[in-house]
């Protein structure tokens, strides 16, 4: 009875709406993965994903229930340093795949440190602003700490090269910064710098295959058998789903191996082909509910760290959702961005569930501070 009481106290203030929505999407993801990988013959990925979900669930409980939000804030700098060291280790000892060096291999375990950056950057940006409470308005000069915190992992990820993840780091932290009051001149300066850097990146930084992806995004038929192949096959899969889809395990694009990366980047294409427009609406509805609930918790949060951290989590799911769906529909370049809880991948699953843990910690703190009076 004492143990039950302790567990019950620990789970007070849980945002059950978010938890239920999150695991509803995860169940759909497992169902879809089973079909996408033809689990009767290749069951390893399906069972691996279950293990990743369990690890991610323990991580979410650790961050959200066993630790409080203040401890998350205190640990953020330490976590940031560790992740940057891991990114450096990738450059030295990393495992390459498909033209990029993104993984650390530790025995049987393969880790993608750039995914953990998304979790850590949410916390470190929130912490850095929380330490600047005296500022009523921010200039570009006063944001040097945030620019440094964001810039270091961004450049390390870009060097791998992983343009998709590097861009997500900027987008997530950018939405966090957008929630504070920044001077208009500073915003214009950032816009000018962004345009200038984009031009320089196109001419001097981007690899030929990355440029080709952008050009093929504008017109996939420029290279239908090469860089445009993914987009074309994905659009065929989505279109062939019709209103109700072809049925579980019946998608021809996936089963006949026309659709590449059907268990990772293009998992949504498999879902669209097999479950049609109605199935897509259900999944989009669930993601919308999840993201709206997260931003509602940010609106209710009591301190700046909690607000900015929760906004960062909302941005995490929002941008992964928008970019992946746009990529699948051929309205965005193929940049290797997974769809959270749907795409196969251990590091991303653990990161996504850890982000849910941040939201749980924020909501539990608000609930407990409200009921303590």
PDB file of N, CA and C in Angstrom, residues 314-363:
ATOM      1  N   UNK A 314       6.899  21.641 -28.603  1.00  0.00           N
ATOM      2  CA  UNK A 314       5.872  21.827 -29.615  1.00  0.00           C
ATOM      3  C   UNK A 314       6.477  22.030 -30.996  1.00  0.00           C
ATOM      4  N   UNK A 315       7.558  22.828 -31.046  1.00  0.00           N
ATOM      5  CA  UNK A 315       8.256  23.067 -32.314  1.00  0.00           C
ATOM      6  C   UNK A 315       8.873  21.778 -32.849  1.00  0.00           C
ATOM      7  N   UNK A 316       9.403  20.960 -31.959  1.00  0.00           N
ATOM      8  CA  UNK A 316      10.005  19.667 -32.336  1.00  0.00           C
ATOM      9  C   UNK A 316       9.002  18.828 -33.130  1.00  0.00           C
ATOM     10  N   UNK A 317       7.815  18.636 -32.580  1.00  0.00           N
ATOM     11  CA  UNK A 317       6.817  17.799 -33.244  1.00  0.00           C
ATOM     12  C   UNK A 317       6.201  18.504 -34.455  1.00  0.00           C
ATOM     13  N   UNK A 318       6.002  19.800 -34.353  1.00  0.00           N
ATOM     14  CA  UNK A 318       5.406  20.558 -35.452  1.00  0.00           C
ATOM     15  C   UNK A 318       6.272  20.502 -36.705  1.00  0.00           C
ATOM     16  N   UNK A 319       7.562  20.777 -36.564  1.00  0.00           N
ATOM     17  CA  UNK A 319       8.437  20.839 -37.731  1.00  0.00           C
ATOM     18  C   UNK A 319       8.754  19.451 -38.296  1.00  0.00           C
ATOM     19  N   UNK A 320       8.881  18.441 -37.432  1.00  0.00           N
ATOM     20  CA  UNK A 320       9.060  17.085 -37.956  1.00  0.00           C
ATOM     21  C   UNK A 320       7.835  16.673 -38.767  1.00  0.00           C
ATOM     22  N   UNK A 321       6.666  17.013 -38.263  1.00  0.00           N
ATOM     23  CA  UNK A 321       5.421  16.656 -38.949  1.00  0.00           C
ATOM     24  C   UNK A 321       5.305  17.379 -40.292  1.00  0.00           C
ATOM     25  N   UNK A 322       5.488  18.688 -40.284  1.00  0.00           N
ATOM     26  CA  UNK A 322       5.327  19.492 -41.505  1.00  0.00           C
ATOM     27  C   UNK A 322       6.347  19.093 -42.565  1.00  0.00           C
ATOM     28  N   UNK A 323       7.624  18.966 -42.165  1.00  0.00           N
ATOM     29  CA  UNK A 323       8.682  18.680 -43.139  1.00  0.00           C
ATOM     30  C   UNK A 323       8.524  17.279 -43.720  1.00  0.00           C
ATOM     31  N   UNK A 324       8.252  16.281 -42.849  1.00  0.00           N
ATOM     32  CA  UNK A 324       8.130  14.910 -43.357  1.00  0.00           C
ATOM     33  C   UNK A 324       6.939  14.757 -44.291  1.00  0.00           C
ATOM     34  N   UNK A 325       5.770  15.297 -43.887  1.00  0.00           N
ATOM     35  CA  UNK A 325       4.581  15.181 -44.738  1.00  0.00           C
ATOM     36  C   UNK A 325       4.804  15.923 -46.058  1.00  0.00           C
ATOM     37  N   UNK A 326       5.418  17.108 -45.996  1.00  0.00           N
ATOM     38  CA  UNK A 326       5.691  17.882 -47.208  1.00  0.00           C
ATOM     39  C   UNK A 326       6.671  17.152 -48.111  1.00  0.00           C
ATOM     40  N   UNK A 327       7.642  16.494 -47.503  1.00  0.00           N
ATOM     41  CA  UNK A 327       8.636  15.717 -48.245  1.00  0.00           C
ATOM     42  C   UNK A 327       7.973  14.541 -48.964  1.00  0.00           C
ATOM     43  N   UNK A 328       7.078  13.873 -48.259  1.00  0.00           N
ATOM     44  CA  UNK A 328       6.363  12.721 -48.808  1.00  0.00           C
ATOM     45  C   UNK A 328       5.458  13.129 -49.974  1.00  0.00           C
ATOM     46  N   UNK A 329       4.850  14.332 -49.857  1.00  0.00           N
ATOM     47  CA  UNK A 329       3.926  14.805 -50.887  1.00  0.00           C
ATOM     48  C   UNK A 329       4.638  15.515 -52.037  1.00  0.00           C
ATOM     49  N   UNK A 330       5.961  15.613 -51.967  1.00  0.00           N
ATOM     50  CA  UNK A 330       6.727  16.206 -53.047  1.00  0.00           C
ATOM     51  C   UNK A 330       6.732  17.715 -53.066  1.00  0.00           C
ATOM     52  N   UNK A 331       6.359  18.353 -51.948  1.00  0.00           N
ATOM     53  CA  UNK A 331       6.374  19.816 -51.889  1.00  0.00           C
ATOM     54  C   UNK A 331       7.556  20.329 -51.069  1.00  0.00           C
ATOM     55  N   UNK A 332       8.480  19.433 -50.710  1.00  0.00           N
ATOM     56  CA  UNK A 332       9.677  19.800 -49.963  1.00  0.00           C
ATOM     57  C   UNK A 332      10.788  18.842 -50.358  1.00  0.00           C
ATOM     58  N   UNK A 333      12.045  19.301 -50.393  1.00  0.00           N
ATOM     59  CA  UNK A 333      13.145  18.405 -50.768  1.00  0.00           C
ATOM     60  C   UNK A 333      13.249  17.214 -49.817  1.00  0.00           C
ATOM     61  N   UNK A 334      13.764  16.110 -50.320  1.00  0.00           N
ATOM     62  CA  UNK A 334      13.982  14.916 -49.497  1.00  0.00           C
ATOM     63  C   UNK A 334      15.229  15.150 -48.647  1.00  0.00           C
ATOM     64  N   UNK A 335      15.023  15.424 -47.359  1.00  0.00           N
ATOM     65  CA  UNK A 335      16.139  15.780 -46.481  1.00  0.00           C
ATOM     66  C   UNK A 335      16.327  14.788 -45.332  1.00  0.00           C
ATOM     67  N   UNK A 336      15.634  13.684 -45.370  1.00  0.00           N
ATOM     68  CA  UNK A 336      15.848  12.648 -44.357  1.00  0.00           C
ATOM     69  C   UNK A 336      15.333  12.989 -42.984  1.00  0.00           C
ATOM     70  N   UNK A 337      14.165  13.635 -42.899  1.00  0.00           N
ATOM     71  CA  UNK A 337      13.553  13.980 -41.614  1.00  0.00           C
ATOM     72  C   UNK A 337      12.482  12.947 -41.290  1.00  0.00           C
ATOM     73  N   UNK A 338      12.587  12.231 -40.153  1.00  0.00           N
ATOM     74  CA  UNK A 338      11.591  11.204 -39.820  1.00  0.00           C
ATOM     75  C   UNK A 338      10.287  11.807 -39.323  1.00  0.00           C
ATOM     76  N   UNK A 339       9.220  10.999 -39.389  1.00  0.00           N
ATOM     77  CA  UNK A 339       7.937  11.382 -38.810  1.00  0.00           C
ATOM     78  C   UNK A 339       7.873  10.776 -37.416  1.00  0.00           C
ATOM     79  N   UNK A 340       7.846  11.624 -36.407  1.00  0.00           N
ATOM     80  CA  UNK A 340       7.924  11.168 -35.012  1.00  0.00           C
ATOM     81  C   UNK A 340       6.870  10.118 -34.695  1.00  0.00           C
ATOM     82  N   UNK A 341       7.301   9.030 -34.026  1.00  0.00           N
ATOM     83  CA  UNK A 341       6.470   7.918 -33.565  1.00  0.00           C
ATOM     84  C   UNK A 341       5.994   7.007 -34.700  1.00  0.00           C
ATOM     85  N   UNK A 342       6.218   7.401 -35.964  1.00  0.00           N
ATOM     86  CA  UNK A 342       5.784   6.595 -37.098  1.00  0.00           C
ATOM     87  C   UNK A 342       6.990   5.957 -37.790  1.00  0.00           C
ATOM     88  N   UNK A 343       8.020   6.749 -38.036  1.00  0.00           N
ATOM     89  CA  UNK A 343       9.217   6.236 -38.711  1.00  0.00           C
ATOM     90  C   UNK A 343      10.029   5.333 -37.789  1.00  0.00           C
ATOM     91  N   UNK A 344      10.649   4.330 -38.374  1.00  0.00           N
ATOM     92  CA  UNK A 344      11.535   3.441 -37.629  1.00  0.00           C
ATOM     93  C   UNK A 344      12.808   4.192 -37.235  1.00  0.00           C
ATOM     94  N   UNK A 345      13.271   3.984 -36.014  1.00  0.00           N
ATOM     95  CA  UNK A 345      14.525   4.598 -35.583  1.00  0.00           C
ATOM     96  C   UNK A 345      14.608   4.710 -34.077  1.00  0.00           C
ATOM     97  N   UNK A 346      15.665   4.171 -33.507  1.00  0.00           N
ATOM     98  CA  UNK A 346      15.788   4.133 -32.056  1.00  0.00           C
ATOM     99  C   UNK A 346      16.115   5.466 -31.429  1.00  0.00           C
ATOM    100  N   UNK A 347      17.138   6.159 -31.966  1.00  0.00           N
ATOM    101  CA  UNK A 347      17.554   7.425 -31.351  1.00  0.00           C
ATOM    102  C   UNK A 347      16.447   8.463 -31.424  1.00  0.00           C
ATOM    103  N   UNK A 348      15.757   8.515 -32.560  1.00  0.00           N
ATOM    104  CA  UNK A 348      14.678   9.496 -32.687  1.00  0.00           C
ATOM    105  C   UNK A 348      13.507   9.152 -31.773  1.00  0.00           C
ATOM    106  N   UNK A 349      13.174   7.875 -31.650  1.00  0.00           N
ATOM    107  CA  UNK A 349      12.067   7.484 -30.769  1.00  0.00           C
ATOM    108  C   UNK A 349      12.365   7.858 -29.318  1.00  0.00           C
ATOM    109  N   UNK A 350      13.585   7.586 -28.867  1.00  0.00           N
ATOM    110  CA  UNK A 350      13.975   7.934 -27.495  1.00  0.00           C
ATOM    111  C   UNK A 350      13.953   9.450 -27.303  1.00  0.00           C
ATOM    112  N   UNK A 351      14.433  10.189 -28.305  1.00  0.00           N
ATOM    113  CA  UNK A 351      14.433  11.656 -28.234  1.00  0.00           C
ATOM    114  C   UNK A 351      13.013  12.202 -28.181  1.00  0.00           C
ATOM    115  N   UNK A 352      12.133  11.690 -29.046  1.00  0.00           N
ATOM    116  CA  UNK A 352      10.750  12.174 -29.099  1.00  0.00           C
ATOM    117  C   UNK A 352      10.025  11.913 -27.786  1.00  0.00           C
ATOM    118  N   UNK A 353      10.200  10.726 -27.218  1.00  0.00           N
ATOM    119  CA  UNK A 353       9.546  10.417 -25.942  1.00  0.00           C
ATOM    120  C   UNK A 353      10.178  11.200 -24.789  1.00  0.00           C
ATOM    121  N   UNK A 354      11.475  11.478 -24.883  1.00  0.00           N
ATOM    122  CA  UNK A 354      12.117  12.334 -23.875  1.00  0.00           C
ATOM    123  C   UNK A 354      11.522  13.734 -23.915  1.00  0.00           C
ATOM    124  N   UNK A 355      11.206  14.223 -25.116  1.00  0.00           N
ATOM    125  CA  UNK A 355      10.559  15.535 -25.244  1.00  0.00           C
ATOM    126  C   UNK A 355       9.179  15.534 -24.594  1.00  0.00           C
ATOM    127  N   UNK A 356       8.455  14.418 -24.727  1.00  0.00           N
ATOM    128  CA  UNK A 356       7.179  14.284 -24.023  1.00  0.00           C
ATOM    129  C   UNK A 356       7.415  14.355 -22.518  1.00  0.00           C
ATOM    130  N   UNK A 357       8.538  13.801 -22.069  1.00  0.00           N
ATOM    131  CA  UNK A 357       8.895  13.873 -20.648  1.00  0.00           C
ATOM    132  C   UNK A 357       9.056  15.303 -20.159  1.00  0.00           C
ATOM    133  N   UNK A 358       9.594  16.200 -21.005  1.00  0.00           N
ATOM    134  CA  UNK A 358       9.708  17.621 -20.638  1.00  0.00           C
ATOM    135  C   UNK A 358       8.327  18.215 -20.387  1.00  0.00           C
ATOM    136  N   UNK A 359       7.388  17.922 -21.280  1.00  0.00           N
ATOM    137  CA  UNK A 359       6.028  18.451 -21.144  1.00  0.00           C
ATOM    138  C   UNK A 359       5.377  17.923 -19.872  1.00  0.00           C
ATOM    139  N   UNK A 360       5.580  16.647 -19.586  1.00  0.00           N
ATOM    140  CA  UNK A 360       5.041  16.043 -18.362  1.00  0.00           C
ATOM    141  C   UNK A 360       5.598  16.751 -17.135  1.00  0.00           C
ATOM    142  N   UNK A 361       6.907  17.020 -17.120  1.00  0.00           N
ATOM    143  CA  UNK A 361       7.539  17.697 -15.987  1.00  0.00           C
ATOM    144  C   UNK A 361       6.967  19.096 -15.793  1.00  0.00           C
ATOM    145  N   UNK A 362       6.756  19.823 -16.894  1.00  0.00           N
ATOM    146  CA  UNK A 362       6.204  21.184 -16.816  1.00  0.00           C
ATOM    147  C   UNK A 362       4.778  21.163 -16.273  1.00  0.00           C
ATOM    148  N   UNK A 363       3.951  20.273 -16.781  1.00  0.00           N
ATOM    149  CA  UNK A 363       2.547  20.220 -16.349  1.00  0.00           C
ATOM    150  C   UNK A 363       2.421  19.746 -14.906  1.00  0.00           C
TER     151      UNK A 363
END
